[in-house]
Amino acid sequence: MDSLYNNTFLPEGKRCNFEDLKFYGPTQITFAEPVREELKALKGKVSIIQEILLKEENVDSFCASIFNYRIGKAESLIKNLHDFFCILLLKKVKFTYSPQHGVNLWPSSLAYVHNMEIQNIIASRTKSFFTDYITETTTFVSYYIKFRFNDLFGSSFIIKYVSKVIKCLLLFAKKQQKMHIMKNSIKSSLNLLLINYLRGKLS
């Protein structure tokens, strides 16, 4: 029988690389600190990146690339949503860029996604946006891992982002005529997250 749980989230959903970045190497290169005027200009670019991330079509693409994998990791839709929201709400953003794989706000927890608007902003200024990068010498895959402006992705941005994610999930459920199931599952998963957090089971 067809159900929301068994339905593929979106056709383009796919499993991506979830390995911890610390296993990549062995080459690591450090960049010099930008001057004050450049840092100010870069903060303006970060604001643009945040606006791009919050576009509905990009949130939809994020959910398509990530949620389809996570929903298959446990038997319960609520458990998958709970785990998903735990990452978005409780893990600090560690903005990471790979020319080969795209961008990632939660490396080792969620997958990389390609967004050419953001990648074009980052690509010409990698030495300014990041303090260093690591590269795998056999495959020549590079990861820029220490973003200078992670502190700008605080609670204000996260609240906006999670709100967009919830809206995206509800719109998908509506198309599948499963709005009631998704709405109740989201509520239950967030309540469970709050209970576990207050009990000290989450940090």
mmCIF file of C-alpha atoms in Angstrom:
data_model
loop_
_atom_site.group_PDB
_atom_site.id
_atom_site.type_symbol
_atom_site.label_atom_id
_atom_site.label_comp_id
_atom_site.label_asym_id
_atom_site.label_seq_id
_atom_site.Cartn_x
_atom_site.Cartn_y
_atom_site.Cartn_z
ATOM 1 C CA MET A 1 0.000 0.000 0.000
ATOM 2 C CA ASP A 2 1.240 3.486 -0.819
ATOM 3 C CA SER A 3 2.068 5.691 2.149
ATOM 4 C CA LEU A 4 3.879 8.932 2.863
ATOM 5 C CA TYR A 5 6.652 7.006 4.574
ATOM 6 C CA ASN A 6 7.268 4.685 1.613
ATOM 7 C CA ASN A 7 6.929 7.410 -1.014
ATOM 8 C CA THR A 8 10.198 8.757 -2.418
ATOM 9 C CA PHE A 9 10.467 12.340 -1.215
ATOM 10 C CA LEU A 10 11.438 13.742 -4.596
ATOM 11 C CA PRO A 11 12.871 12.100 -7.734
ATOM 12 C CA GLU A 12 16.207 13.835 -7.391
ATOM 13 C CA GLY A 13 16.694 12.658 -3.809
ATOM 14 C CA LYS A 14 19.911 10.735 -3.447
ATOM 15 C CA ARG A 15 22.320 9.404 -0.885
ATOM 16 C CA CYS A 16 25.521 11.436 -0.574
ATOM 17 C CA ASN A 17 28.824 11.316 1.250
ATOM 18 C CA PHE A 18 28.471 11.424 5.047
ATOM 19 C CA GLU A 19 32.026 10.657 6.110
ATOM 20 C CA ASP A 20 33.652 12.819 8.748
ATOM 21 C CA LEU A 21 35.959 15.329 7.111
ATOM 22 C CA LYS A 22 38.787 14.578 9.533
ATOM 23 C CA PHE A 23 39.452 11.369 7.606
ATOM 24 C CA TYR A 24 40.386 13.275 4.457
ATOM 25 C CA GLY A 25 43.920 14.353 3.748
ATOM 26 C CA PRO A 26 46.767 14.190 3.981
ATOM 27 C CA THR A 27 47.460 17.680 2.570
ATOM 28 C CA GLN A 28 46.219 20.684 4.577
ATOM 29 C CA ILE A 29 46.962 24.298 3.654
ATOM 30 C CA THR A 30 46.322 27.384 5.805
ATOM 31 C CA PHE A 31 45.354 30.807 4.416
ATOM 32 C CA ALA A 32 46.285 34.260 5.726
ATOM 33 C CA GLU A 33 43.705 36.414 7.535
ATOM 34 C CA PRO A 34 41.950 38.956 5.233
ATOM 35 C CA VAL A 35 42.334 42.661 5.998
ATOM 36 C CA ARG A 36 39.542 44.476 7.870
ATOM 37 C CA GLU A 37 37.988 46.060 4.769
ATOM 38 C CA GLU A 38 37.836 42.698 3.011
ATOM 39 C CA LEU A 39 36.235 41.031 6.048
ATOM 40 C CA LYS A 40 33.481 43.639 6.013
ATOM 41 C CA ALA A 41 32.810 42.997 2.314
ATOM 42 C CA LEU A 42 32.816 39.240 2.906
ATOM 43 C CA LYS A 43 30.166 39.569 5.617
ATOM 44 C CA GLY A 44 27.953 41.205 3.003
ATOM 45 C CA LYS A 45 28.507 38.193 0.749
ATOM 46 C CA VAL A 46 27.566 35.873 3.626
ATOM 47 C CA SER A 47 24.256 37.731 3.945
ATOM 48 C CA ILE A 48 23.650 37.058 0.244
ATOM 49 C CA ILE A 49 24.500 33.370 0.761
ATOM 50 C CA GLN A 50 21.954 33.204 3.592
ATOM 51 C CA GLU A 51 19.283 34.773 1.392
ATOM 52 C CA ILE A 52 20.020 32.177 -1.297
ATOM 53 C CA LEU A 53 19.793 29.334 1.228
ATOM 54 C CA LEU A 54 16.402 30.612 2.404
ATOM 55 C CA LYS A 55 14.864 30.668 -1.082
ATOM 56 C CA GLU A 56 12.004 28.183 -1.199
ATOM 57 C CA GLU A 57 13.355 26.392 -4.269
ATOM 58 C CA ASN A 58 16.718 25.881 -2.545
ATOM 59 C CA VAL A 59 15.137 24.626 0.684
ATOM 60 C CA ASP A 60 13.111 22.244 -1.467
ATOM 61 C CA SER A 61 16.303 21.024 -3.156
ATOM 62 C CA PHE A 62 17.953 20.590 0.251
ATOM 63 C CA CYS A 63 15.073 18.433 1.476
ATOM 64 C CA ALA A 64 15.099 16.464 -1.763
ATOM 65 C CA SER A 65 18.800 15.646 -1.456
ATOM 66 C CA ILE A 66 18.797 14.878 2.246
ATOM 67 C CA PHE A 67 15.423 13.843 3.592
ATOM 68 C CA ASN A 68 14.992 10.939 1.200
ATOM 69 C CA TYR A 69 18.134 9.341 2.640
ATOM 70 C CA ARG A 70 17.343 10.056 6.276
ATOM 71 C CA ILE A 71 13.788 8.748 6.012
ATOM 72 C CA GLY A 72 15.182 5.360 5.112
ATOM 73 C CA LYS A 73 17.461 5.105 8.157
ATOM 74 C CA ALA A 74 14.769 4.123 10.686
ATOM 75 C CA GLU A 75 11.359 2.470 10.628
ATOM 76 C CA SER A 76 9.492 5.413 12.122
ATOM 77 C CA LEU A 77 8.698 8.609 10.225
ATOM 78 C CA ILE A 78 8.580 10.463 13.553
ATOM 79 C CA LYS A 79 12.014 9.105 14.526
ATOM 80 C CA ASN A 80 13.479 10.241 11.214
ATOM 81 C CA LEU A 81 11.948 13.693 11.563
ATOM 82 C CA HIS A 82 13.197 13.873 15.154
ATOM 83 C CA ASP A 83 16.756 13.010 14.074
ATOM 84 C CA PHE A 84 16.517 15.478 11.183
ATOM 85 C CA PHE A 85 15.364 18.374 13.386
ATOM 86 C CA CYS A 86 17.964 17.495 16.041
ATOM 87 C CA ILE A 87 20.661 18.211 13.493
ATOM 88 C CA LEU A 88 19.101 21.435 12.222
ATOM 89 C CA LEU A 89 18.243 22.846 15.651
ATOM 90 C CA LEU A 90 20.977 21.572 17.953
ATOM 91 C CA LYS A 91 24.124 21.189 15.854
ATOM 92 C CA LYS A 92 26.113 24.327 15.158
ATOM 93 C CA VAL A 93 26.546 25.296 11.530
ATOM 94 C CA LYS A 94 29.996 24.479 10.144
ATOM 95 C CA PHE A 95 29.776 25.818 6.620
ATOM 96 C CA THR A 96 31.912 23.657 4.324
ATOM 97 C CA TYR A 97 32.621 23.891 0.610
ATOM 98 C CA SER A 98 33.883 21.321 -1.874
ATOM 99 C CA PRO A 99 34.325 22.209 -5.562
ATOM 100 C CA GLN A 100 33.415 18.605 -6.367
ATOM 101 C CA HIS A 101 30.472 18.045 -3.989
ATOM 102 C CA GLY A 102 28.979 21.490 -3.315
ATOM 103 C CA VAL A 103 28.169 23.084 0.041
ATOM 104 C CA ASN A 104 27.216 21.732 3.447
ATOM 105 C CA LEU A 105 26.094 23.421 6.660
ATOM 106 C CA TRP A 106 26.265 20.271 8.784
ATOM 107 C CA PRO A 107 29.186 18.136 7.496
ATOM 108 C CA SER A 108 29.323 14.506 8.709
ATOM 109 C CA SER A 109 25.621 14.765 9.639
ATOM 110 C CA LEU A 110 23.928 15.702 6.367
ATOM 111 C CA ALA A 111 24.858 15.506 2.715
ATOM 112 C CA TYR A 112 26.459 18.037 0.404
ATOM 113 C CA VAL A 113 24.202 19.806 -2.071
ATOM 114 C CA HIS A 114 25.103 21.652 -5.253
ATOM 115 C CA ASN A 115 24.011 25.279 -5.438
ATOM 116 C CA MET A 116 25.756 27.154 -8.222
ATOM 117 C CA GLU A 117 24.714 30.596 -6.950
ATOM 118 C CA ILE A 118 26.542 29.973 -3.691
ATOM 119 C CA GLN A 119 29.390 28.037 -5.260
ATOM 120 C CA ASN A 120 30.097 30.886 -7.687
ATOM 121 C CA ILE A 121 30.296 33.352 -4.778
ATOM 122 C CA ILE A 122 32.636 31.078 -2.833
ATOM 123 C CA ALA A 123 34.827 29.754 -5.663
ATOM 124 C CA SER A 124 36.692 32.982 -6.435
ATOM 125 C CA ARG A 125 37.210 33.874 -2.756
ATOM 126 C CA THR A 126 37.990 30.575 -1.046
ATOM 127 C CA LYS A 127 41.179 31.920 0.563
ATOM 128 C CA SER A 128 39.181 34.748 2.100
ATOM 129 C CA PHE A 129 36.094 32.817 3.231
ATOM 130 C CA PHE A 130 38.061 29.942 4.782
ATOM 131 C CA THR A 131 41.104 29.668 7.028
ATOM 132 C CA ASP A 132 42.326 26.472 5.387
ATOM 133 C CA TYR A 133 41.426 23.466 3.256
ATOM 134 C CA ILE A 134 42.302 19.802 2.955
ATOM 135 C CA THR A 135 42.672 17.712 -0.163
ATOM 136 C CA GLU A 136 42.774 13.993 -0.833
ATOM 137 C CA THR A 137 45.920 13.475 -2.870
ATOM 138 C CA THR A 138 44.685 10.392 -4.751
ATOM 139 C CA THR A 139 41.349 11.703 -5.980
ATOM 140 C CA PHE A 140 42.178 15.440 -5.741
ATOM 141 C CA VAL A 141 38.874 16.068 -3.949
ATOM 142 C CA SER A 142 39.156 19.255 -1.857
ATOM 143 C CA TYR A 143 37.218 20.436 1.196
ATOM 144 C CA TYR A 144 37.323 23.957 2.560
ATOM 145 C CA ILE A 145 36.437 23.214 6.153
ATOM 146 C CA LYS A 146 37.053 26.204 8.440
ATOM 147 C CA PHE A 147 34.647 28.978 7.477
ATOM 148 C CA ARG A 148 35.482 32.368 8.983
ATOM 149 C CA PHE A 149 31.838 33.367 9.444
ATOM 150 C CA ASN A 150 30.051 30.423 11.076
ATOM 151 C CA ASP A 151 29.037 32.746 13.917
ATOM 152 C CA LEU A 152 26.721 34.573 11.479
ATOM 153 C CA PHE A 153 24.632 31.396 11.150
ATOM 154 C CA GLY A 154 23.119 31.750 14.612
ATOM 155 C CA SER A 155 19.650 31.142 16.037
ATOM 156 C CA SER A 156 18.007 33.859 13.929
ATOM 157 C CA PHE A 157 19.050 32.164 10.684
ATOM 158 C CA ILE A 158 18.304 28.650 11.979
ATOM 159 C CA ILE A 159 14.746 29.549 13.029
ATOM 160 C CA LYS A 160 14.052 30.976 9.571
ATOM 161 C CA TYR A 161 15.624 27.960 7.900
ATOM 162 C CA VAL A 162 13.755 25.344 9.934
ATOM 163 C CA SER A 163 10.481 27.193 9.314
ATOM 164 C CA LYS A 164 11.145 26.960 5.577
ATOM 165 C CA VAL A 165 11.989 23.251 5.885
ATOM 166 C CA ILE A 166 8.725 22.548 7.720
ATOM 167 C CA LYS A 167 6.780 24.448 5.067
ATOM 168 C CA CYS A 168 8.530 22.414 2.361
ATOM 169 C CA LEU A 169 7.663 19.108 4.056
ATOM 170 C CA LEU A 170 4.027 20.129 4.463
ATOM 171 C CA LEU A 171 3.728 21.192 0.823
ATOM 172 C CA PHE A 172 5.156 17.862 -0.267
ATOM 173 C CA ALA A 173 2.721 16.009 2.003
ATOM 174 C CA LYS A 174 -0.166 18.036 0.608
ATOM 175 C CA LYS A 175 0.734 16.954 -2.929
ATOM 176 C CA GLN A 176 0.696 13.348 -1.739
ATOM 177 C CA GLN A 177 -2.615 13.935 0.084
ATOM 178 C CA LYS A 178 -0.882 13.070 3.365
ATOM 179 C CA MET A 179 -0.975 16.495 5.021
ATOM 180 C CA HIS A 180 -2.569 15.209 8.243
ATOM 181 C CA ILE A 181 0.095 12.510 8.677
ATOM 182 C CA MET A 182 3.002 14.867 8.067
ATOM 183 C CA LYS A 183 1.585 17.655 10.233
ATOM 184 C CA ASN A 184 1.073 15.343 13.205
ATOM 185 C CA SER A 185 4.448 13.682 12.667
ATOM 186 C CA ILE A 186 6.251 17.032 12.673
ATOM 187 C CA LYS A 187 4.456 18.096 15.857
ATOM 188 C CA SER A 188 5.244 14.801 17.577
ATOM 189 C CA SER A 189 8.897 14.834 16.522
ATOM 190 C CA LEU A 190 9.407 18.405 17.774
ATOM 191 C CA ASN A 191 7.656 17.602 21.067
ATOM 192 C CA LEU A 192 9.873 14.535 21.465
ATOM 193 C CA LEU A 193 12.936 16.641 20.720
ATOM 194 C CA LEU A 194 11.915 19.181 23.387
ATOM 195 C CA ILE A 195 11.263 16.466 25.992
ATOM 196 C CA ASN A 196 14.611 14.787 25.317
ATOM 197 C CA TYR A 197 16.389 18.139 25.409
ATOM 198 C CA LEU A 198 14.833 19.115 28.760
ATOM 199 C CA ARG A 199 15.762 15.719 30.179
ATOM 200 C CA GLY A 200 19.356 16.292 29.165
ATOM 201 C CA LYS A 201 19.405 13.525 26.581
ATOM 202 C CA LEU A 202 20.313 15.998 23.853
ATOM 203 C CA SER A 203 22.853 18.782 23.792
#
